[in-house]
Amino acid sequence: MSDITSDGHLPSPPEPGNPTVGGGWPLIDGWARATLSPGGPKLWQTLNHRSACLSCAWGTGGQKGGFRDELGEPLQRCLKSVEAIGAELMPAVPESVFAGRSLEELQALSSREADRLGRLAHPMLLREGRGHYEPIGWDDVFELAEAAFRVRPERLASYSSGRSSNEAAFLLQLLLRALGSNNLADCSDLCHAPSTVGLRQIFGSGTSMVSLESLQQADCVVLVGSNAPANHPRLMNELIRLRERGGSVIVINPVLEVGLLRFGSPAFPIKSMLRGSEIASLFLQPIPGSDVAVFLGLQKALLAAGAANRPFLKAHTEGWPEVLAQIEAVSWEAIVACCGLSREELEHAAVVIARAKGVVFAWAMGITHHVNGVDNVQAIANTALLTGNAGRPGAGTMPIRGHSNVQGFGSMGVTVQLRADMQRALEQLLGKPLSPVPGYDTRALIEAADAGRVDTLLCLGGNLWGANPDSAEARRALGRIDTILYLATKPNPGHFHGLAARHTLVLPVFNRFETPHRTTVESGNNYVRLNEPGTTHLRRADLIAEVSFLAELARRLLGSDPIDWGRLQDPVYVRELIARTVPGYAPIAAIDATKEEFTVEGRVFDTPTFPTPSGRARMAPTPLPALSLPGPEHFGGLAPGEAGLVVSLITARSYGQHNTVVYQVGDSYRGMPHRQTILMNRADIRRAGLAPHQRVGVQGEAGTLADIEIIPGDIREGAALMFYPEVNAIIRAPADLRCGTPAFKRVPVLVRGRPSAVVAQPPR
Ligand SMILES: Nc1nc2c(c(=O)[nH]1)N[C@H]1C(S)=C(S)[C@@H](COP(=O)(O)OP(=O)(O)OC[C@H]3O[C@@H](n4cnc5c(=O)[nH]c(N)nc54)[C@H](O)[C@@H]3O)O[C@H]1N2
Ligand SMILES: Nc1nc2c(c(=O)[nH]1)N[C@H]1C(S)=C(S)[C@@H](COP(=O)(O)OP(=O)(O)OC[C@H]3O[C@@H](n4cnc5c(=O)[nH]c(N)nc54)[C@H](O)[C@@H]3O)O[C@H]1N2
Ligand code: SF4
Ligand SMILES: [Mo]
């Protein structure tokens, strides 16, 4: 447990201590400690500020008040938002850090150490061949940036992370597209892109079709590949309520996440905190990467039980005969062999789904981080359609989005798969056709940079280096870019490892609750929140608003042609342009006057008419994946006398981290006390000839991490789990080619070590 720090920033919330309940008392303790710390008053002030929570896309706060959701319900704020705010309320990085520490010293910092340096407060420049970042004034920054942007448009790119505002996101893509580049890589490429692509193909819309209100009418939630207790904690309140009104929760996850079994929520202090509320009514633990098989199994069982809704299929879908034919053709043997679940388990789950009046299918990275991520999404959507659970209140498909404004970035056109209607609107605005050259998504950007095809990269937030697999490749690729501009609130290892060939700029920006003008964000449930202006606690800091930076750069490059780029300094004008060009966003034009937050039009379906040419959902068969693991020889083989085995590695978040930013080292909900750990099934540990808590090497295709402690846990046999971002040093992850998303959740690695003396070696 951490103590209140002498420099006045908030203490890290405590690590959880009760591994039989998720959430629970550590949350209350965390709130108490954060509140009573010297930074407590400022924390409360920020929590009550009328702006959306920084952390996840479930979405909380905004005009209704810091603790309220879109329905105005109170107590909808979790400790994760405290973690995020605490990090932003730290003092400035002391000048001595950049002036005094060499690049090598900065590179030696862990993610947590880098974050704890404090807030970025002054623009910094690292020149080619120098060993230190040096301060630089904004005039010089703009001169360098302007020169760097005057390159051939296909050699210009951006990367973005979903914490900035809609207004900044809109300007980013408008600037790049006006210059003739479609290279708008975004963190969503590494995240929910398979959901966007898969859902858009089927429903003509790529986001959740379920509103919070609609979710509250469901009597069954199928939660797939999500660790919501850690990553979307307020969703747990909805699951608790659903169970209380007699509904069921079917969890599908290779890891028996404790918080998905029982969760103690501070929103229900008396009822839930002591022992936790039961969450899963049924927990299925499939082989990682086999979700298509799981859903084909559910579909087969539903069909056999006469639970397919044929009138619905006939009236509201197309492609259903092919899907039904596939369900009938695929054998139970093939399904069971692929997913490792029994036919009985799947049939039982199908009965629960068939009996429910309204089923919401929700998922996160366990579904998208696979080479067949799009198929996974579509197998889920097919199951919803087969049972008529789409296009009515209390039912539907609900991708649980990541960053607090990642979905807004997509809506604003920060994507390489721009909607045709938005493209037309942008072309009208810019008075010219957009470049026909396809843009780079995040993986394509890394490859293009590695091949020397990128000169200038603007990163609006994020940690491009740390978020990508194969850290050495990412570092080399970024090193071949001439100029990189990192706009950020906090330092992270990407700023020290992801260095450009000539100029690397780290440019400090206001965060959401400090920005001196109004901004908006969009939640995963399509709800647009309005953030009021704020101020920063940083004294003598030299921060810039993201909108100001982008508008000024655009003005220098483009003048007033064909729009008055200088006028885009005014976010109200930006919102006017958004209203004109972004589908479903018309109400944003009046939001400054009305203060009325809104749900994006055309996203939530209360009737089964979908925005496809025919109005019907377009079902398509989903191929069963061929899952296999290589043997140790793939990794060069085990040495004589060495023990080990190849497992299918899930790379995921610990309880106390936000993406590449680590706040707490341990995750005791999973019994993993530090970050150099690998969670394994006991049978696998035995079979490998290794022992619990032994230190081993974990070898991936891009390298080996040594001195990793084996943690025995409730994880599917054959699978293992390690924490990202550290594990990105050693893994390569092939991508789903339809969206470029890496298979972060099924990475073959060889776990190798000295044979355990304790356990008898089985013959190998
Ligand atoms: N506190 C906090 N909140 C966050 C974030 C954070 O880092 N910290 N990150 C934000 C972002 S950007 C995102 S994308 C989300 C991430 O939210 P999640 O998707 O919940 O995050 P992961 O840690 O990637 O965990 C994925 C879950 O999928 C399971 N899983 C792995 N492989 C499979 C599989 O093949 N099939 C199935 N069915 N399940 C599988 C894992 O066991 C794990 O429970 O959270 C957002 N919210
Ligand atoms: N192995 C493995 N790799 C993964 C994943 C995985 O599960 N396994 N998950 C993937 C997923 S789902 C995602 S979304 C990506 C995440 O990848 P990214 O979005 O690139 O990474 P983050 O760690 O969220 O970026 C955090 C940084 O954003 C900056 N920041 C914070 N707030 C602001 C702001 O308001 N403005 C600006 N300009 N900057 C700000 C700070 O500098 C902070 O350090 O990682 C992916 N990589
Ligand atoms: S659930 Fe997500 S949006 Fe809501 S308070 Fe927690 S981190 Fe913020
Ligand atoms: Mo994400």
Short mmCIF file of C-alpha atoms in Angstrom, two decimals, residues 15-180:
data_model
loop_
_atom_site.label_atom_id
_atom_site.label_comp_id
_atom_site.label_asym_id
_atom_site.label_seq_id
_atom_site.Cartn_x
_atom_site.Cartn_y
_atom_site.Cartn_z
CA GLU A 15 -4.34 -2.84 -3.96
CA PRO A 16 -7.34 -5.09 -3.51
CA GLY A 17 -7.12 -7.55 -0.71
CA ASN A 18 -10.02 -9.93 -0.99
CA PRO A 19 -9.61 -12.33 -3.85
CA THR A 20 -13.05 -13.92 -3.47
CA VAL A 21 -14.94 -10.74 -4.30
CA GLY A 22 -14.24 -8.18 -6.99
CA GLY A 23 -14.48 -4.53 -6.00
CA GLY A 24 -15.45 -4.56 -2.33
CA TRP A 25 -13.83 -2.83 0.62
CA PRO A 26 -10.60 -1.87 -1.14
CA LEU A 27 -12.76 0.55 -3.11
CA ILE A 28 -14.13 2.29 -0.01
CA ASP A 29 -10.63 2.36 1.41
CA GLY A 30 -9.35 3.85 -1.83
CA TRP A 31 -11.98 6.59 -1.78
CA ALA A 32 -11.27 7.36 1.85
CA ARG A 33 -7.52 7.58 1.37
CA ALA A 34 -7.78 9.71 -1.74
CA THR A 35 -10.24 12.03 -0.03
CA LEU A 36 -8.18 12.43 3.11
CA SER A 37 -4.90 13.02 1.30
CA PRO A 38 -3.54 16.57 0.88
CA GLY A 39 -4.85 16.50 -2.68
CA GLY A 40 -8.32 15.49 -1.47
CA PRO A 41 -10.08 18.85 -1.78
CA LYS A 42 -8.80 19.36 -5.32
CA LEU A 43 -9.84 15.81 -6.16
CA TRP A 44 -13.41 16.44 -4.97
CA GLN A 45 -13.51 19.71 -6.82
CA THR A 46 -12.48 17.90 -9.99
CA LEU A 47 -14.91 15.03 -9.45
CA ASN A 48 -17.69 17.59 -9.17
CA HIS A 49 -16.54 19.57 -12.20
CA ARG A 50 -19.06 19.35 -15.03
CA SER A 51 -16.95 17.22 -17.32
CA ALA A 52 -16.93 13.59 -18.32
CA CYS A 53 -14.79 11.05 -16.49
CA LEU A 54 -11.38 10.74 -18.17
CA SER A 55 -11.07 7.03 -17.84
CA CYS A 56 -13.39 4.63 -19.65
CA ALA A 57 -16.07 4.97 -22.31
CA TRP A 58 -18.88 3.77 -20.07
CA GLY A 59 -19.21 7.47 -19.49
CA THR A 60 -20.05 9.36 -16.34
CA GLY A 61 -20.29 13.05 -15.48
CA GLY A 62 -20.84 16.02 -17.73
CA GLN A 63 -23.69 18.51 -17.44
CA LYS A 64 -25.72 16.39 -15.04
CA GLY A 65 -22.87 16.56 -12.51
CA GLY A 66 -19.69 14.66 -11.85
CA PHE A 67 -21.31 11.66 -10.21
CA ARG A 68 -24.29 11.15 -12.48
CA ASP A 69 -24.87 9.02 -15.52
CA GLU A 70 -26.94 10.06 -18.54
CA LEU A 71 -30.16 9.08 -16.77
CA GLY A 72 -29.24 11.37 -13.90
CA GLU A 73 -28.69 8.52 -11.45
CA PRO A 74 -26.28 9.40 -8.60
CA LEU A 75 -23.20 7.55 -7.31
CA GLN A 76 -22.05 6.56 -10.78
CA ARG A 77 -18.36 7.29 -10.38
CA CYS A 78 -15.71 4.67 -9.72
CA LEU A 79 -12.24 4.55 -8.25
CA LYS A 80 -10.74 4.35 -11.73
CA SER A 81 -11.71 7.94 -12.32
CA VAL A 82 -9.95 8.84 -9.07
CA GLU A 83 -6.85 7.05 -10.34
CA ALA A 84 -6.96 9.00 -13.60
CA ILE A 85 -7.64 12.36 -11.96
CA GLY A 86 -4.97 11.73 -9.32
CA ALA A 87 -2.37 11.26 -12.06
CA GLU A 88 -3.45 14.50 -13.74
CA LEU A 89 -3.34 16.47 -10.48
CA MET A 90 0.33 15.76 -9.89
CA PRO A 91 2.75 18.69 -9.81
CA ALA A 92 4.81 19.55 -12.87
CA VAL A 93 7.76 17.32 -13.79
CA PRO A 94 10.68 19.05 -12.04
CA GLU A 95 12.96 20.86 -14.50
CA SER A 96 15.87 18.83 -13.22
CA VAL A 97 14.36 15.70 -14.75
CA PHE A 98 14.68 16.66 -18.38
CA ALA A 99 17.76 18.82 -17.86
CA GLY A 100 19.57 16.46 -15.54
CA ARG A 101 18.69 12.96 -16.62
CA SER A 102 20.20 11.45 -19.72
CA LEU A 103 18.05 9.76 -22.29
CA GLU A 104 19.36 6.41 -21.09
CA GLU A 105 18.19 7.19 -17.59
CA LEU A 106 14.76 8.20 -18.85
CA GLN A 107 14.59 5.04 -20.94
CA ALA A 108 15.27 2.96 -17.87
CA LEU A 109 12.07 4.21 -16.21
CA SER A 110 9.13 1.85 -15.95
CA SER A 111 5.72 3.02 -17.12
CA ARG A 112 4.74 3.74 -13.53
CA GLU A 113 7.93 5.66 -12.82
CA ALA A 114 7.49 7.72 -15.98
CA ASP A 115 3.92 8.59 -15.05
CA ARG A 116 4.92 9.55 -11.53
CA LEU A 117 7.42 12.11 -12.81
CA GLY A 118 4.44 14.46 -12.85
CA ARG A 119 2.67 16.61 -15.40
CA LEU A 120 4.31 17.86 -18.56
CA ALA A 121 4.39 21.64 -18.22
CA HIS A 122 6.68 23.05 -20.92
CA PRO A 123 7.30 22.15 -24.57
CA MET A 124 10.46 20.07 -25.01
CA LEU A 125 12.57 19.17 -28.01
CA LEU A 126 15.02 16.36 -28.54
CA ARG A 127 17.36 16.99 -31.46
CA GLU A 128 19.12 14.31 -33.41
CA GLY A 129 22.26 13.09 -31.68
CA ARG A 130 21.54 14.86 -28.37
CA GLY A 131 21.34 13.06 -25.07
CA HIS A 132 18.77 15.39 -23.46
CA TYR A 133 15.39 16.93 -24.12
CA GLU A 134 15.72 20.76 -24.06
CA PRO A 135 13.06 23.43 -23.52
CA ILE A 136 11.69 25.17 -26.60
CA GLY A 137 9.29 28.10 -27.03
CA TRP A 138 5.91 27.77 -28.78
CA ASP A 139 6.99 30.00 -31.71
CA ASP A 140 9.84 27.66 -32.46
CA VAL A 141 7.56 24.66 -31.99
CA PHE A 142 5.18 26.01 -34.64
CA GLU A 143 8.03 26.79 -37.01
CA LEU A 144 9.38 23.27 -36.70
CA ALA A 145 5.90 21.76 -36.98
CA GLU A 146 4.99 23.84 -40.02
CA ALA A 147 8.19 22.86 -41.82
CA ALA A 148 7.69 19.22 -40.90
CA PHE A 149 4.12 19.27 -42.27
CA ARG A 150 5.22 20.65 -45.63
CA VAL A 151 5.96 17.20 -47.04
CA ARG A 152 4.17 15.04 -49.56
CA PRO A 153 0.79 14.23 -47.96
CA GLU A 154 1.23 10.47 -48.13
CA ARG A 155 4.39 10.89 -45.99
CA LEU A 156 2.39 12.63 -43.27
CA ALA A 157 0.50 10.73 -40.57
CA SER A 158 -1.19 11.02 -37.22
CA TYR A 159 -1.86 8.63 -34.37
CA SER A 160 -4.36 9.37 -31.66
CA SER A 161 -5.57 8.02 -28.36
CA GLY A 162 -9.17 8.46 -27.29
CA ARG A 163 -8.90 10.97 -24.46
CA SER A 164 -8.93 14.21 -26.38
CA SER A 165 -12.15 16.01 -27.30
CA ASN A 166 -14.42 15.62 -30.30
CA GLU A 167 -13.39 19.11 -31.33
CA ALA A 168 -9.67 18.25 -31.36
CA ALA A 169 -10.37 14.97 -33.11
CA PHE A 170 -12.44 16.69 -35.79
CA LEU A 171 -9.71 19.27 -36.41
CA LEU A 172 -7.02 16.60 -36.56
CA GLN A 173 -8.72 14.73 -39.36
CA LEU A 174 -9.82 17.90 -41.14
CA LEU A 175 -6.22 19.14 -41.18
CA LEU A 176 -4.80 15.87 -42.48
CA ARG A 177 -7.51 15.37 -45.05
CA ALA A 178 -7.27 18.98 -46.24
CA LEU A 179 -3.55 18.43 -46.74
CA GLY A 180 -4.34 15.29 -48.75
#
